[in-house]
Short mmCIF file of C-alpha atoms in Angstrom, two decimals:
data_model
loop_
_atom_site.label_atom_id
_atom_site.label_comp_id
_atom_site.label_asym_id
_atom_site.label_seq_id
_atom_site.Cartn_x
_atom_site.Cartn_y
_atom_site.Cartn_z
CA MET K 1 131.30 77.92 109.17
CA ALA K 2 132.59 81.58 110.63
CA ASP K 3 130.09 83.09 108.50
CA THR K 4 127.08 81.03 109.41
CA ALA K 5 128.70 81.17 113.25
CA ILE K 6 127.76 85.24 112.93
CA ALA K 7 124.41 85.17 111.13
CA LEU K 8 122.80 82.42 113.35
CA PRO K 9 122.80 84.82 116.38
CA GLY K 10 121.85 87.66 114.16
CA ARG K 11 118.80 85.60 113.19
CA THR K 12 117.55 84.63 116.46
CA ALA K 13 117.37 87.80 117.79
CA ARG K 14 115.57 89.14 115.19
CA ARG K 15 113.09 86.17 115.51
CA VAL K 16 112.74 87.02 119.50
CA ARG K 17 112.41 91.13 118.75
CA VAL K 18 109.54 89.84 115.94
CA THR K 19 107.73 86.95 118.09
CA THR K 20 107.76 89.69 121.34
CA SER K 21 106.65 92.14 119.09
CA ALA K 22 103.51 89.98 117.99
CA VAL K 23 102.83 89.00 120.91
CA ILE K 24 102.53 92.46 122.49
CA VAL K 25 100.06 93.73 119.63
CA VAL K 26 98.24 90.12 120.03
CA ALA K 27 97.72 90.99 123.53
CA VAL K 28 97.08 94.67 122.92
CA GLY K 29 94.54 94.25 120.53
CA LEU K 30 92.89 91.81 122.64
CA ALA K 31 93.20 94.39 125.56
CA VAL K 32 91.46 96.77 124.00
CA LEU K 33 88.46 94.79 122.27
CA VAL K 34 87.81 92.06 125.80
CA VAL K 35 88.50 93.98 128.76
CA PRO K 36 86.29 97.08 127.72
CA PRO K 37 83.17 94.78 127.36
CA LEU K 38 83.62 92.64 130.21
CA THR K 39 84.35 94.63 133.01
CA GLN K 40 81.47 95.90 134.48
CA LEU K 41 83.88 98.76 135.95
CA ASP K 42 82.86 102.53 134.76
CA GLN K 43 86.22 103.85 133.82
CA GLN K 44 85.21 107.79 134.31
CA ALA K 45 83.57 106.33 138.33
CA VAL K 46 84.67 108.99 140.50
CA ASP K 47 85.93 107.86 144.25
CA LEU K 48 87.53 110.56 146.05
CA ALA K 49 87.86 108.42 149.02
CA ASN K 50 90.92 106.68 147.06
CA LYS K 51 92.37 109.32 145.45
CA LEU K 52 96.16 108.80 144.20
CA VAL K 53 96.44 105.27 145.73
CA PRO K 54 99.64 103.73 144.85
CA PRO K 55 99.20 100.62 143.01
CA SER K 56 98.06 97.27 144.95
CA LEU K 57 96.13 94.24 143.98
CA ALA K 58 92.86 95.95 144.03
CA HIS K 59 94.13 98.50 142.19
CA PRO K 60 97.44 97.08 139.90
CA PHE K 61 97.91 100.81 138.08
CA GLY K 62 96.98 102.85 141.02
CA THR K 63 94.12 105.58 140.85
CA ASP K 64 94.21 109.19 139.65
CA ASP K 65 93.62 112.24 141.15
CA VAL K 66 89.55 111.41 141.51
CA GLY K 67 89.73 108.07 142.69
CA ARG K 68 89.46 106.22 139.13
CA ASP K 69 91.10 103.05 138.68
CA LEU K 70 94.34 103.73 136.22
CA LEU K 71 94.45 100.08 134.89
CA LEU K 72 90.87 100.56 133.04
CA ARG K 73 91.53 104.16 132.16
CA CYS K 74 94.99 103.05 130.39
CA VAL K 75 92.90 100.60 128.21
CA TYR K 76 90.13 103.04 127.59
CA GLY K 77 92.69 104.94 126.55
CA LEU K 78 94.92 103.04 124.81
CA ARG K 79 91.92 102.29 122.71
CA VAL K 80 90.99 105.41 121.80
CA SER K 81 94.83 106.31 120.55
CA LEU K 82 94.68 103.24 118.96
CA LEU K 83 91.64 103.80 117.08
CA VAL K 84 92.79 107.18 115.64
CA GLY K 85 96.11 105.56 114.72
CA LEU K 86 94.47 103.15 112.64
CA VAL K 87 92.36 105.56 110.71
CA ALA K 88 94.16 108.36 110.36
CA ALA K 89 97.34 105.92 109.32
CA LEU K 90 94.93 104.04 106.64
CA THR K 91 93.56 107.48 105.54
CA ALA K 92 96.71 108.99 104.88
CA THR K 93 98.00 105.73 103.07
CA VAL K 94 95.32 106.37 100.97
CA VAL K 95 95.35 109.67 99.71
CA GLY K 96 99.04 108.99 99.73
CA THR K 97 98.81 106.15 97.26
CA ALA K 98 96.99 107.65 95.12
CA ILE K 99 98.72 110.76 94.56
CA GLY K 100 102.31 109.73 94.30
CA ALA K 101 100.79 106.77 91.53
CA LEU K 102 98.96 109.66 89.80
CA ALA K 103 102.36 111.59 90.05
CA GLY K 104 104.69 108.93 89.03
CA ALA K 105 102.31 107.52 86.56
CA LEU K 106 101.33 110.73 84.73
CA GLY K 107 105.10 112.79 85.13
CA GLY K 108 105.45 116.06 83.15
CA TRP K 109 103.97 118.98 84.30
CA ALA K 110 101.49 116.69 87.06
CA ASP K 111 104.45 115.44 88.59
CA ARG K 112 106.12 118.60 89.08
CA ILE K 113 103.67 120.22 90.46
CA VAL K 114 102.58 117.27 93.05
CA MET K 115 106.12 117.83 94.41
CA ARG K 116 106.05 121.20 94.43
CA VAL K 117 103.40 121.15 96.95
CA VAL K 118 104.64 117.94 98.85
CA ASP K 119 107.80 120.01 98.98
CA ALA K 120 106.19 122.93 100.64
CA LEU K 121 103.99 120.84 102.95
CA SER K 122 107.17 119.12 104.51
CA SER K 123 108.73 122.47 105.04
CA ILE K 124 105.99 122.89 107.54
CA PRO K 125 106.44 120.68 110.74
CA HIS K 126 103.59 118.76 111.09
CA LEU K 127 102.41 119.67 114.72
CA LEU K 128 102.49 123.03 113.94
CA LEU K 129 100.02 122.63 111.16
CA GLY K 130 98.51 119.95 112.79
CA ILE K 131 97.61 122.80 115.38
CA PHE K 132 96.28 124.82 112.87
CA ILE K 133 94.19 121.70 111.76
CA VAL K 134 92.13 121.32 114.38
CA ALA K 135 91.91 124.68 115.66
CA MET K 136 89.25 125.16 113.01
CA PHE K 137 87.21 122.57 114.55
CA ARG K 138 85.58 121.70 118.56
CA PRO K 139 87.74 119.13 120.27
CA GLY K 140 86.89 115.58 119.17
CA VAL K 141 87.91 112.14 117.49
CA TRP K 142 87.50 113.17 114.03
CA PRO K 143 89.10 116.46 113.98
CA VAL K 144 92.21 114.81 114.97
CA ILE K 145 92.08 111.85 112.31
CA ILE K 146 91.93 114.33 109.95
CA SER K 147 94.56 116.52 110.51
CA VAL K 148 97.19 113.60 111.79
CA ALA K 149 95.94 112.37 107.81
CA LEU K 150 96.32 115.40 105.87
CA THR K 151 99.72 116.12 107.42
CA HIS K 152 101.19 112.43 107.18
CA TRP K 153 100.39 111.60 103.73
CA ILE K 154 103.23 113.06 102.10
CA SER K 155 106.03 110.54 103.20
CA THR K 156 103.64 107.87 101.13
CA ALA K 157 103.32 109.75 98.27
CA ARG K 158 107.06 110.12 97.69
CA ILE K 159 107.40 106.25 98.70
CA VAL K 160 105.20 105.36 95.90
CA ARG K 161 105.88 108.00 93.23
CA ALA K 162 109.43 106.51 94.02
CA GLU K 163 108.76 102.72 93.54
CA VAL K 164 106.32 104.21 90.07
CA LEU K 165 108.79 105.62 88.80
CA SER K 166 111.08 102.50 89.07
CA LEU K 167 108.31 100.51 87.39
CA ARG K 168 107.90 102.32 84.47
CA SER K 169 111.25 101.33 83.55
CA ARG K 170 110.58 97.42 83.88
CA PRO K 171 110.10 95.45 80.93
CA PHE K 172 107.06 94.48 81.13
CA ILE K 173 105.52 97.89 81.14
CA ASP K 174 107.05 98.43 77.91
CA ALA K 175 105.60 95.13 76.98
CA ALA K 176 102.08 96.70 78.33
CA VAL K 177 102.66 99.73 76.44
CA SER K 178 103.94 97.87 73.03
CA GLY K 179 100.46 95.22 73.52
CA GLY K 180 98.00 98.84 73.50
CA ALA K 181 97.50 98.59 77.11
CA SER K 182 95.82 102.33 78.30
CA ARG K 183 97.39 103.99 80.88
CA THR K 184 94.68 104.01 83.06
CA ARG K 185 94.97 99.68 82.82
CA ILE K 186 98.57 100.11 83.28
CA VAL K 187 98.32 101.78 86.53
CA VAL K 188 95.43 100.00 87.60
CA ARG K 189 96.93 96.25 86.43
CA HIS K 190 100.77 96.63 86.89
CA LEU K 191 101.63 100.12 88.82
CA LEU K 192 99.53 99.93 91.56
CA PRO K 193 100.16 95.98 92.58
CA GLY K 194 103.94 96.79 92.80
CA VAL K 195 103.49 99.13 95.10
CA LEU K 196 100.73 98.45 97.74
CA PRO K 197 103.58 96.25 99.44
CA GLN K 198 105.69 99.81 100.32
CA ALA K 199 102.34 101.40 100.54
CA GLY K 200 100.97 98.41 103.58
CA LEU K 201 104.48 98.84 105.11
CA ALA K 202 104.03 103.08 105.17
CA ALA K 203 100.74 101.82 106.90
CA VAL K 204 101.93 100.27 109.64
CA LEU K 205 104.58 102.79 110.04
CA MET K 206 102.37 105.09 110.34
CA VAL K 207 100.21 104.10 113.15
CA PRO K 208 102.66 104.73 116.52
CA HIS K 209 103.18 108.21 115.14
CA ALA K 210 99.38 108.79 114.26
CA MET K 211 99.05 107.57 118.14
CA TRP K 212 102.17 109.86 119.15
CA HIS K 213 100.70 112.67 117.01
CA GLU K 214 97.68 112.35 118.29
CA SER K 215 99.11 112.20 121.99
CA ALA K 216 100.95 115.61 121.38
CA LEU K 217 97.61 117.27 120.21
CA SER K 218 95.63 115.76 123.53
CA PHE K 219 98.93 116.69 125.97
CA LEU K 220 98.65 120.30 124.68
CA GLY K 221 94.85 120.68 124.96
CA LEU K 222 93.86 120.68 121.29
CA GLY K 223 93.11 117.02 120.48
CA LEU K 224 90.47 114.95 122.34
CA PRO K 225 87.92 116.37 124.40
CA ALA K 226 89.75 116.68 128.34
CA HIS K 227 86.88 114.27 129.34
CA GLN K 228 87.38 111.29 127.25
CA ALA K 229 90.38 108.71 127.78
CA SER K 230 93.17 109.07 125.55
CA LEU K 231 97.13 108.44 126.41
CA GLY K 232 97.80 111.77 125.84
CA ASN K 233 94.94 113.30 128.12
CA LEU K 234 95.99 110.61 130.60
CA VAL K 235 99.41 111.80 130.91
CA GLN K 236 98.45 115.72 130.92
CA SER K 237 96.22 115.19 133.57
CA ALA K 238 98.70 113.54 135.71
CA ARG K 239 101.52 116.69 135.82
CA GLY K 240 100.22 117.91 139.25
CA SER K 241 100.06 114.51 140.14
CA LEU K 242 104.34 113.59 138.97
CA LEU K 243 105.00 117.77 140.62
CA ALA K 244 103.24 116.42 143.97
CA GLY K 245 105.57 112.85 143.57
CA ASP K 246 103.09 110.46 142.73
CA TRP K 247 104.91 108.84 139.67
CA TRP K 248 101.94 106.18 138.47
CA PRO K 249 99.54 108.42 137.06
CA THR K 250 102.38 109.61 134.61
CA LEU K 251 104.42 105.98 133.82
CA PHE K 252 101.79 103.75 133.52
CA PRO K 253 99.82 106.04 130.74
CA GLY K 254 103.19 106.68 129.17
CA LEU K 255 104.40 102.80 129.05
CA PHE K 256 100.89 102.61 127.36
CA LEU K 257 101.45 104.66 124.70
CA ILE K 258 105.43 103.48 124.32
CA ILE K 259 105.59 99.67 124.24
CA PRO K 260 102.67 99.41 121.74
CA THR K 261 104.59 101.86 119.08
CA LEU K 262 108.06 99.57 119.84
CA ALA K 263 105.85 96.43 118.99
CA LEU K 264 104.43 98.05 115.55
CA ALA K 265 107.92 99.16 114.44
CA GLY K 266 109.61 95.88 115.22
CA LEU K 267 106.87 94.12 113.20
CA ALA K 268 107.20 96.91 110.43
CA GLY K 269 111.06 96.70 110.20
CA ALA K 270 110.65 92.30 110.29
CA TRP K 271 107.85 93.51 106.79
CA ARG K 272 110.99 96.15 105.74
CA ASP K 273 113.13 93.24 105.62
CA ARG K 274 111.01 90.64 103.55
CA ILE K 275 109.93 92.76 100.94
CA ASN K 276 113.71 94.09 100.81
CA PRO K 277 115.71 90.53 100.57
CA ARG K 278 118.97 92.88 100.03
CA ARG K 279 118.54 94.60 103.31
CA LYS K 280 117.60 91.72 105.27
CA SER K 281 120.54 89.57 103.40
CA GLU K 282 122.98 92.63 104.63
CA LEU K 283 121.68 92.32 108.38
CA MET K 284 122.48 88.65 108.23
CA LEU K 285 126.06 89.51 107.46
#
């Protein structure tokens, strides 16, 4: 009875956390998909007569230093940052899954070469490597996506390789080899389906990381063009206003970046508990 009494609050807290995260993610998805097409307002419209207006009924998030509505700008910025994060995370996951699966399935010298490359890239900070990559292109969405994808496949490759090595020792793989199955068939029919849950979890966890990476690059002036609304650009352009005592141009873009990433992390944690029953049972104790 005591164990049950301890477990129930933990389960209730997890359900509340997951439900809250799901509601936030759905609300964010609806906002970025529905608000821009329905609104008749131009998020780039300049109104110098109403610059740096505090939050009000007319402008719930206030206005920026040239009179643009911050709520609309934040929605557009979240739309761009989320698009960059999703595409970059999916690209990095596909690359990392392919490389990790091949390294684990082939083994031997191929595995050693791949892991040495992974170790070498892991020793370089992601942001520094990302700055080097985007510096070779003109500012834009695709250079940022390429930069994030090329710096974030490494962790997925490690996870997938470890999962493949674990699956290779299972009896059903030995049975497939004894039955004459080719290496390609074993990888496609047996190994890849076994690593897809882990790869999917890595992709979900990578989306908020990619959004923060894009925001950092844009904040440094190396990501998206300054005129394009992204959360990093909004925070970067609000630095002068913050020093002058106007807090809202910095606060609301920051919240639009923090809250969705925490919600995605909450859903990813629930997914991780679902595919790892042992960890889930430990959390309930």
